[in-house]
CSV table of C-alpha atoms in Angstrom, one decimal:
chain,number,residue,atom,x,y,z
A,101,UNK,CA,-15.9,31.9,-58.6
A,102,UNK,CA,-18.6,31.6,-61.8
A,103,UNK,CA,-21.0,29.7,-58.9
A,104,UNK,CA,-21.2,33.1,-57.3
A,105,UNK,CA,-21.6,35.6,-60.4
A,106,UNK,CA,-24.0,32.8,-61.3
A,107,UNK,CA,-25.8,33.2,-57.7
A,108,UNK,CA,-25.2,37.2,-58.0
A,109,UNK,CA,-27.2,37.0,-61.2
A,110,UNK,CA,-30.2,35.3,-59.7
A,111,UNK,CA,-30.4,36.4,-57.0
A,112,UNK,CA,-31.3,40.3,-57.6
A,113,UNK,CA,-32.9,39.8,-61.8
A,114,UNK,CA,-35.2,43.0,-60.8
A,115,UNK,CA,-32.2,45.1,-59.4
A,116,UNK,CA,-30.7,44.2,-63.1
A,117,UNK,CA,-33.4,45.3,-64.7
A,118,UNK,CA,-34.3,48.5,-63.1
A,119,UNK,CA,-30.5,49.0,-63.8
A,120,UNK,CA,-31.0,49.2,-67.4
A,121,UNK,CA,-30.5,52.4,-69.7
A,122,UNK,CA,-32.6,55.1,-68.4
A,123,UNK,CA,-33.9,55.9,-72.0
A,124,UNK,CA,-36.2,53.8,-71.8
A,125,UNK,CA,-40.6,54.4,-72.2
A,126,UNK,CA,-41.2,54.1,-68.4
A,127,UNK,CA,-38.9,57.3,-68.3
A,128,UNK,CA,-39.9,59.0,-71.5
A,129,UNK,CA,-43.4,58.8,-70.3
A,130,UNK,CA,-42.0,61.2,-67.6
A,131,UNK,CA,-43.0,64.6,-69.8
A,132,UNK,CA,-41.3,67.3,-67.1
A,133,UNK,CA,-38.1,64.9,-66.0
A,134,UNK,CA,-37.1,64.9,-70.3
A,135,UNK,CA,-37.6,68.3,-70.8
A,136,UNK,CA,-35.7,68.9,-67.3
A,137,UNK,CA,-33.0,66.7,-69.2
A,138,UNK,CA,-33.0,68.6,-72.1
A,139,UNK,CA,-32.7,72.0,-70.1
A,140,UNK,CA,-29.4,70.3,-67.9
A,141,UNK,CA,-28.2,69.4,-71.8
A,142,UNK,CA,-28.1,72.8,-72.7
A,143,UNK,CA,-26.8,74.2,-69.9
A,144,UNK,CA,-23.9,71.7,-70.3
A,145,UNK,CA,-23.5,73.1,-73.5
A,146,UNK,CA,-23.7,76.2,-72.9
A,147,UNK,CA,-20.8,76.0,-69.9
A,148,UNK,CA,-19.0,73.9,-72.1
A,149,UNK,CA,-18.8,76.5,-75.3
A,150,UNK,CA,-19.1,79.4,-73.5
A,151,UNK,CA,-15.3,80.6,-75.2
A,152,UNK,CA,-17.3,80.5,-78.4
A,153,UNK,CA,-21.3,81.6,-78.1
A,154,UNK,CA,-20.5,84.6,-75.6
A,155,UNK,CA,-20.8,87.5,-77.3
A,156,UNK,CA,-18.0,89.1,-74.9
A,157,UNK,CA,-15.4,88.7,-72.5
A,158,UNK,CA,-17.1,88.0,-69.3
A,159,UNK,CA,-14.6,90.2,-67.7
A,160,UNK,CA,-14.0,93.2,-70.2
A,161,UNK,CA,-15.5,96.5,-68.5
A,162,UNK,CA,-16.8,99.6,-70.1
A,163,UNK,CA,-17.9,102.4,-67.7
A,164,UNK,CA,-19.4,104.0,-70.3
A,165,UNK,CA,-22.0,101.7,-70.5
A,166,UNK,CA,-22.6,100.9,-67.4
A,167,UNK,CA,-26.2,100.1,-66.4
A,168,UNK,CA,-27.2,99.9,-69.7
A,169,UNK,CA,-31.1,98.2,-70.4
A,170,UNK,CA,-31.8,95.7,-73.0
A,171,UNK,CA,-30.5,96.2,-76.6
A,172,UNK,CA,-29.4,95.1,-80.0
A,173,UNK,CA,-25.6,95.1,-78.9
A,174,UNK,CA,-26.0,93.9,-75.7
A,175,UNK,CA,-29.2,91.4,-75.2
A,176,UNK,CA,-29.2,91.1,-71.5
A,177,UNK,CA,-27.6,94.7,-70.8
A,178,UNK,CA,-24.9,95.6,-69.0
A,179,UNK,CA,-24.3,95.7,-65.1
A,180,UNK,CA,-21.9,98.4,-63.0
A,181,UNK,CA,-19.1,97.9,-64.6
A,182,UNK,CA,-20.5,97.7,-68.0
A,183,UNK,CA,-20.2,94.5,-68.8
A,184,UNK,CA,-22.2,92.3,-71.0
A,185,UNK,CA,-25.0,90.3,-69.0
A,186,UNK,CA,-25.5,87.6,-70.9
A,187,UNK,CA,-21.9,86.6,-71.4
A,188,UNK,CA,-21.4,87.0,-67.2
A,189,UNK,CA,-24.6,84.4,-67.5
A,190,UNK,CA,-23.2,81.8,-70.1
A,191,UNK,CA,-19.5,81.7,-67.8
A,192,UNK,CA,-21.9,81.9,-65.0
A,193,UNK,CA,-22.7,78.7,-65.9
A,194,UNK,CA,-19.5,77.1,-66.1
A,195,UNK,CA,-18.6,78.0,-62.9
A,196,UNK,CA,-21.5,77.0,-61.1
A,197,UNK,CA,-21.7,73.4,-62.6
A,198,UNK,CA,-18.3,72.3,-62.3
A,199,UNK,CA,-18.1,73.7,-58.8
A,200,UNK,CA,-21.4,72.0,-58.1
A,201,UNK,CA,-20.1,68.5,-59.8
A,202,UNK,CA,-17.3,68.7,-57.5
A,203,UNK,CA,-19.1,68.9,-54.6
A,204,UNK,CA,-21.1,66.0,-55.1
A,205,UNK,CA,-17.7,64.3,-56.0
A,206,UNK,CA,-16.1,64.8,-53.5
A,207,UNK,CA,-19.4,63.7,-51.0
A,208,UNK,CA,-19.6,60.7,-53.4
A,209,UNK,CA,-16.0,59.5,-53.4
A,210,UNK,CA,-16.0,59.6,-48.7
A,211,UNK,CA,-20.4,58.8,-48.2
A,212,UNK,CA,-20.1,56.1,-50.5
A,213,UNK,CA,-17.4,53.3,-49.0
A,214,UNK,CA,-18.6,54.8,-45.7
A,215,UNK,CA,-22.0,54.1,-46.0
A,216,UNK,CA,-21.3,50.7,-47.5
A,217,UNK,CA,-19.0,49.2,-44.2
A,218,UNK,CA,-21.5,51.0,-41.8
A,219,UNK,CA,-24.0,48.8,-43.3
A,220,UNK,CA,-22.0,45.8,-44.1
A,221,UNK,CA,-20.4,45.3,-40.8
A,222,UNK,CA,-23.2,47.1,-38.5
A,223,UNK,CA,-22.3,46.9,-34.6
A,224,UNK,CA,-19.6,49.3,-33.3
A,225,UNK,CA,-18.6,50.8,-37.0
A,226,UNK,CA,-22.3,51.3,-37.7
A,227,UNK,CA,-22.9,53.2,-34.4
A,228,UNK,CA,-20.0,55.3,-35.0
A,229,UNK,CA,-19.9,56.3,-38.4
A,230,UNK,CA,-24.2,57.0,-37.6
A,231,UNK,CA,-23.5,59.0,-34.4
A,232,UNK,CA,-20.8,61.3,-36.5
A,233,UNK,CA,-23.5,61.6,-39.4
A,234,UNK,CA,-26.1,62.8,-36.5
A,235,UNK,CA,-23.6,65.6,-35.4
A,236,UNK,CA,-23.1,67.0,-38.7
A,237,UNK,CA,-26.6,67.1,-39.7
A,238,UNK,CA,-27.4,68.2,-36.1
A,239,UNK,CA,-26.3,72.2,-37.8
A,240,UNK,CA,-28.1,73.6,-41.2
A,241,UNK,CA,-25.7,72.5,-43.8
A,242,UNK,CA,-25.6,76.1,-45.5
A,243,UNK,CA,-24.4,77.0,-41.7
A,244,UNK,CA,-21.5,74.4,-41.0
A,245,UNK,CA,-19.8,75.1,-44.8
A,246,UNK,CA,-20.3,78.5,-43.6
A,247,UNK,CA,-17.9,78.3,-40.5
A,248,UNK,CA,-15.9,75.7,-42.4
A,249,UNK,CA,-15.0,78.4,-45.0
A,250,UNK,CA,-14.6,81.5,-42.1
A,251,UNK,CA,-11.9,78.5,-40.8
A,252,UNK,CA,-10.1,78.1,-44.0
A,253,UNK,CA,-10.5,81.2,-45.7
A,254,UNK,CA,-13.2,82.5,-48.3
A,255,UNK,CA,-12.9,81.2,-52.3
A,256,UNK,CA,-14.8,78.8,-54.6
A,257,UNK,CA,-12.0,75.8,-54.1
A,258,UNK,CA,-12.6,76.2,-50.2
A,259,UNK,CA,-16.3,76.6,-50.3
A,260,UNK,CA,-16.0,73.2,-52.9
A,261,UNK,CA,-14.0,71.1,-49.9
A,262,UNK,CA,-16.6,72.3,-47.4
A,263,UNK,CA,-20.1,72.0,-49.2
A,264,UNK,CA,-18.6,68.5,-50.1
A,265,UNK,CA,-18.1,67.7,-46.5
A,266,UNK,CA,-21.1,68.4,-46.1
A,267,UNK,CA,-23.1,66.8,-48.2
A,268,UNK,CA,-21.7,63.5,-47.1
A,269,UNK,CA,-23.8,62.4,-44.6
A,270,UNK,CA,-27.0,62.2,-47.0
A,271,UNK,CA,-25.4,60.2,-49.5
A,272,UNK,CA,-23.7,57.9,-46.5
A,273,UNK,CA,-27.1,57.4,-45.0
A,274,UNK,CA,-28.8,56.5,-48.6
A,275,UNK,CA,-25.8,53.8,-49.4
A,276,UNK,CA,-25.8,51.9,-45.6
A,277,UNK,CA,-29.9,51.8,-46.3
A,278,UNK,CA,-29.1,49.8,-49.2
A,279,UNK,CA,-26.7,47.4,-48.0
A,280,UNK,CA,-28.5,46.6,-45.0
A,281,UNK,CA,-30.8,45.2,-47.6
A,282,UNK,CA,-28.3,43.9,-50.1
A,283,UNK,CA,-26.0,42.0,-47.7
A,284,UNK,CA,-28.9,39.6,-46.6
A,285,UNK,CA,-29.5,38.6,-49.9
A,286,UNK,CA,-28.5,35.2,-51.4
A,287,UNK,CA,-26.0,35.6,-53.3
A,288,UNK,CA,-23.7,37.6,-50.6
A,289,UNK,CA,-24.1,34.4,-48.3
A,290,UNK,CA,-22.9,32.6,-51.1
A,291,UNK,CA,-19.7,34.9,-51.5
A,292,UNK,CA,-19.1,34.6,-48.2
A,293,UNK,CA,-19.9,30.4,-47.8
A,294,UNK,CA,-16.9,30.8,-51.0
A,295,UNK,CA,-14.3,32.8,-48.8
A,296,UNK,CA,-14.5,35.6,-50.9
A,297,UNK,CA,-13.0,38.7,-49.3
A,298,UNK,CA,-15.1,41.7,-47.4
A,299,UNK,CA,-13.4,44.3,-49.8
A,300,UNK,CA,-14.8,42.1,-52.7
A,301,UNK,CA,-18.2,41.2,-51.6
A,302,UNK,CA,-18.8,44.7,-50.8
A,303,UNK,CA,-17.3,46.9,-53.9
A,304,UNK,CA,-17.7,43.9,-56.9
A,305,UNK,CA,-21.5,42.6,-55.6
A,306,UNK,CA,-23.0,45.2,-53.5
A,307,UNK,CA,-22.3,48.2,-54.6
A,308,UNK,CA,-23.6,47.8,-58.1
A,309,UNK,CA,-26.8,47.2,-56.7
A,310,UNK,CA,-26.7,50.5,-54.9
A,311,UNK,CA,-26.0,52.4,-57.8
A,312,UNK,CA,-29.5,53.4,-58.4
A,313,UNK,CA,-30.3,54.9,-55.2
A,314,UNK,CA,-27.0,56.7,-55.6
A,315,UNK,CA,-27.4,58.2,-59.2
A,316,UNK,CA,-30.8,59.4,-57.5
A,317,UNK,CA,-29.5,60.9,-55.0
A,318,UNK,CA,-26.4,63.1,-56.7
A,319,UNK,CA,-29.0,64.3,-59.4
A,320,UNK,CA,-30.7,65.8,-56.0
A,321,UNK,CA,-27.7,67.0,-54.2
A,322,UNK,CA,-26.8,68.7,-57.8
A,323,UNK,CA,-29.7,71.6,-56.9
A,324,UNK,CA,-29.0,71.7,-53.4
A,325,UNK,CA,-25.2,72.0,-54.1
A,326,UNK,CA,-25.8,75.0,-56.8
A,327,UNK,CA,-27.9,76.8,-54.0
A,328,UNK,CA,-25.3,76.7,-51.4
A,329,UNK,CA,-23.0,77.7,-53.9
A,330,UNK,CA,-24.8,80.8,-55.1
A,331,UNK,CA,-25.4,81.4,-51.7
A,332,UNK,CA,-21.8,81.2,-50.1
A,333,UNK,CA,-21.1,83.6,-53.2
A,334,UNK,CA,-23.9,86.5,-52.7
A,335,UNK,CA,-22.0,86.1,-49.2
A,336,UNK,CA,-18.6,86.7,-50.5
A,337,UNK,CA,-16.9,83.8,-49.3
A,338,UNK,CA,-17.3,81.8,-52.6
A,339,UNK,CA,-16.2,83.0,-55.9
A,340,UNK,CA,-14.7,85.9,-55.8
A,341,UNK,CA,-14.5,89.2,-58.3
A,342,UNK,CA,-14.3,89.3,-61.3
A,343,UNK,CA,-15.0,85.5,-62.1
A,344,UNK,CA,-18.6,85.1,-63.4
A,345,UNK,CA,-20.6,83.4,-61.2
A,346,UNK,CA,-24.8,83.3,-61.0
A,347,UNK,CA,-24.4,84.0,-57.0
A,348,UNK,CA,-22.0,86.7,-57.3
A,349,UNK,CA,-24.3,88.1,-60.0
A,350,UNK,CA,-26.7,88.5,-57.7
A,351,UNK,CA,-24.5,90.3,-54.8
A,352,UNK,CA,-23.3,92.7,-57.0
A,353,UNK,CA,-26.9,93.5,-58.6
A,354,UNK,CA,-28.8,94.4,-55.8
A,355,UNK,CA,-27.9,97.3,-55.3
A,356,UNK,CA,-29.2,98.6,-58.6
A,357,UNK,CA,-32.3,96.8,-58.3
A,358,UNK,CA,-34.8,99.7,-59.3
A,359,UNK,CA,-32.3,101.4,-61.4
A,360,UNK,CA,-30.9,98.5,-64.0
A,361,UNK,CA,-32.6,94.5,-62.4
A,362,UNK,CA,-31.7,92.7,-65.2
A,363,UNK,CA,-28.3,91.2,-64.3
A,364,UNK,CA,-30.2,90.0,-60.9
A,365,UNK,CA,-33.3,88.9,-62.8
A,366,UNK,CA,-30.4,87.1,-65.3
A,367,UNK,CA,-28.5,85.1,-62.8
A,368,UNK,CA,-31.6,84.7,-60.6
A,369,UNK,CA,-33.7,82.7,-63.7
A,370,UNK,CA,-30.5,80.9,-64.3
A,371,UNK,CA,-30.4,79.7,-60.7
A,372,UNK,CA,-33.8,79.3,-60.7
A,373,UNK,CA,-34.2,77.0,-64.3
A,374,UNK,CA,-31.3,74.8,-63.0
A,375,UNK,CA,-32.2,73.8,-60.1
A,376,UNK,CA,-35.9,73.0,-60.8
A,377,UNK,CA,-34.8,71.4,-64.1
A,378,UNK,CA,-32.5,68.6,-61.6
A,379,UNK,CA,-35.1,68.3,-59.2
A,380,UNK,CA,-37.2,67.3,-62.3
A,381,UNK,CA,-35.0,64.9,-63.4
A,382,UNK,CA,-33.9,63.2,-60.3
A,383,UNK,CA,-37.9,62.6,-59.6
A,384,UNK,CA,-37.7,61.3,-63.4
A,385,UNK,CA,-34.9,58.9,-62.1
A,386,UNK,CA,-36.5,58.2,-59.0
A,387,UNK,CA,-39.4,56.8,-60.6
A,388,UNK,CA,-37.8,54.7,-63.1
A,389,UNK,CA,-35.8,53.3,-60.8
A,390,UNK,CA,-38.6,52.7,-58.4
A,391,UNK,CA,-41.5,51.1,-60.3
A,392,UNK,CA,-43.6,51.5,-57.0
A,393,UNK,CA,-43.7,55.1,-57.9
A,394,UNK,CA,-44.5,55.0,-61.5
A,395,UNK,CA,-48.2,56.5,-62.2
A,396,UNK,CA,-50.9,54.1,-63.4
């Protein structure tokens, strides 16, 4: 058993290193991917303590004040109902980035064994588990949680389960591209000249080395899964009213465009800001993963 940790380690020495903390000066050289990172930081915090820095109930209506502009008691004004913008922005948040993380959860927890035994065992498996991936990104993804959710029924939890669905494909393609590579390697023909099992070759010495890849690839599907869900919500089949959400924002907002556009300007920057600042960051990753990539 300690001849193949031993073989393990010598066999992939770069893998290790690439592996290391990501705070490291190959990635703080990356200007735009830290200050992406400090952005997603404050976002987190700001979803995280919205109880406590939103001025007001996210929920709490005033017809009195409805459409109100800018002003010193409410920053971001008010939309239709009169409530406050920026506090509808700050729950906004928590909403979208939890439903997001669970969508790339849930593609992370059914991609990731399935792209592993696709490329560990190839043959029939491979062919299958491919062919099904083809279908399914054979139709826009935006489009197939779409008619997933008209099958299941609209809400946030249901647009979650199918986004997630979704999105595994990508992530399965990304893992079974690594272990093609990984299972040639040295030290898995030593596991396997031991008799160590499938089950452990593949989830105790391969998948550590595909961990890179797939940290790279959820910071991506982060944005994309943020879109969709802001999208499935100015549609109406994501979160519905009154929970604060940045896409639902935006539903509600356009009709008063010309009259009061700050709660769609709001929600829009938000949306905006969030999903630029993880692109950033997952071309930060990318590159200190990848020292190919890495600017001279």
């Amino acid at each position: 058993m300690a001849q193949v940790e031993t073989s393990a380690s010598a066999s992939a020495p770069v893998l290790k290193q690439r592996r290391g903390s990501i705070f490291t000066s190959s990635f703080f050289k990356n200007r735009l991917a830290v200050a992406a990172g400090v952005v997603i930081v404050l976002i987190v915090f700001m979803a995280l303590l919205a109880p406590f820095i939103a001025p007001y109930d996210p929920d709490s209506s005033d017809l009195a004040k409805s459409l109100q502009g800018s002003s010193a008691e409410h920053l971001l004004g008010t939309d239709k109902q009169g409530r406050d913008i920026l506090s509808r922005v700050i729950y906004g948040a928590r909403t979208t980035m939890l439903g997001s993380v669970f969508v790339v959860l849930i593609s992370l927890i059914i991609g990731v064994p399935l792209g592993l035994i696709a490329g560990y065992y190839g043959g029939k498996i491979d062919s299958f588990i491919m062919r099904t991936w083809d279908v399914l990104l054979a139709f826009p993804a935006l489009l197939l949680a779409l008619l997933i959710v008209a099958v299941f029924g609209r809400g946030l939890e249901n647009a979650i389960i199918a986004l997630g669905v979704v999105y595994v494909p990508m992530i399965s393609r990304v893992v079974r591209s690594v272990t093609l590579v990984e299972k040639s390697q040295t030290y898995v023909e030593a596991a396997k000249t031991l008799g160590l099992s499938d089950f452990r070759i593949i989830f105790r010495h391969i998948l550590p080395n595909c961990m890179s890849p797939i940290l790279v690839q959820a910071t991506i599907d982060l944005a994309y899964a943020i879109l969709d869900l802001a999208a499935m919500s100015f549609l109406g089949l994501g979160v519905q009213p009154p929970m604060a959400d940045w896409g639902a924002m935006l539903a509600e907002a356009r009709e008063y465009l010309l009259i009061s556009p700050n709660a769609a300007l709001a929600s829009g920057f938000a949306i905006m800001i969030t999903v630029i600042s993880f692109n950033l960051f997952g071309d930060g990753l990318q590159a200190h993963f990848d020292p190919k990539q890495r600017k001279v």
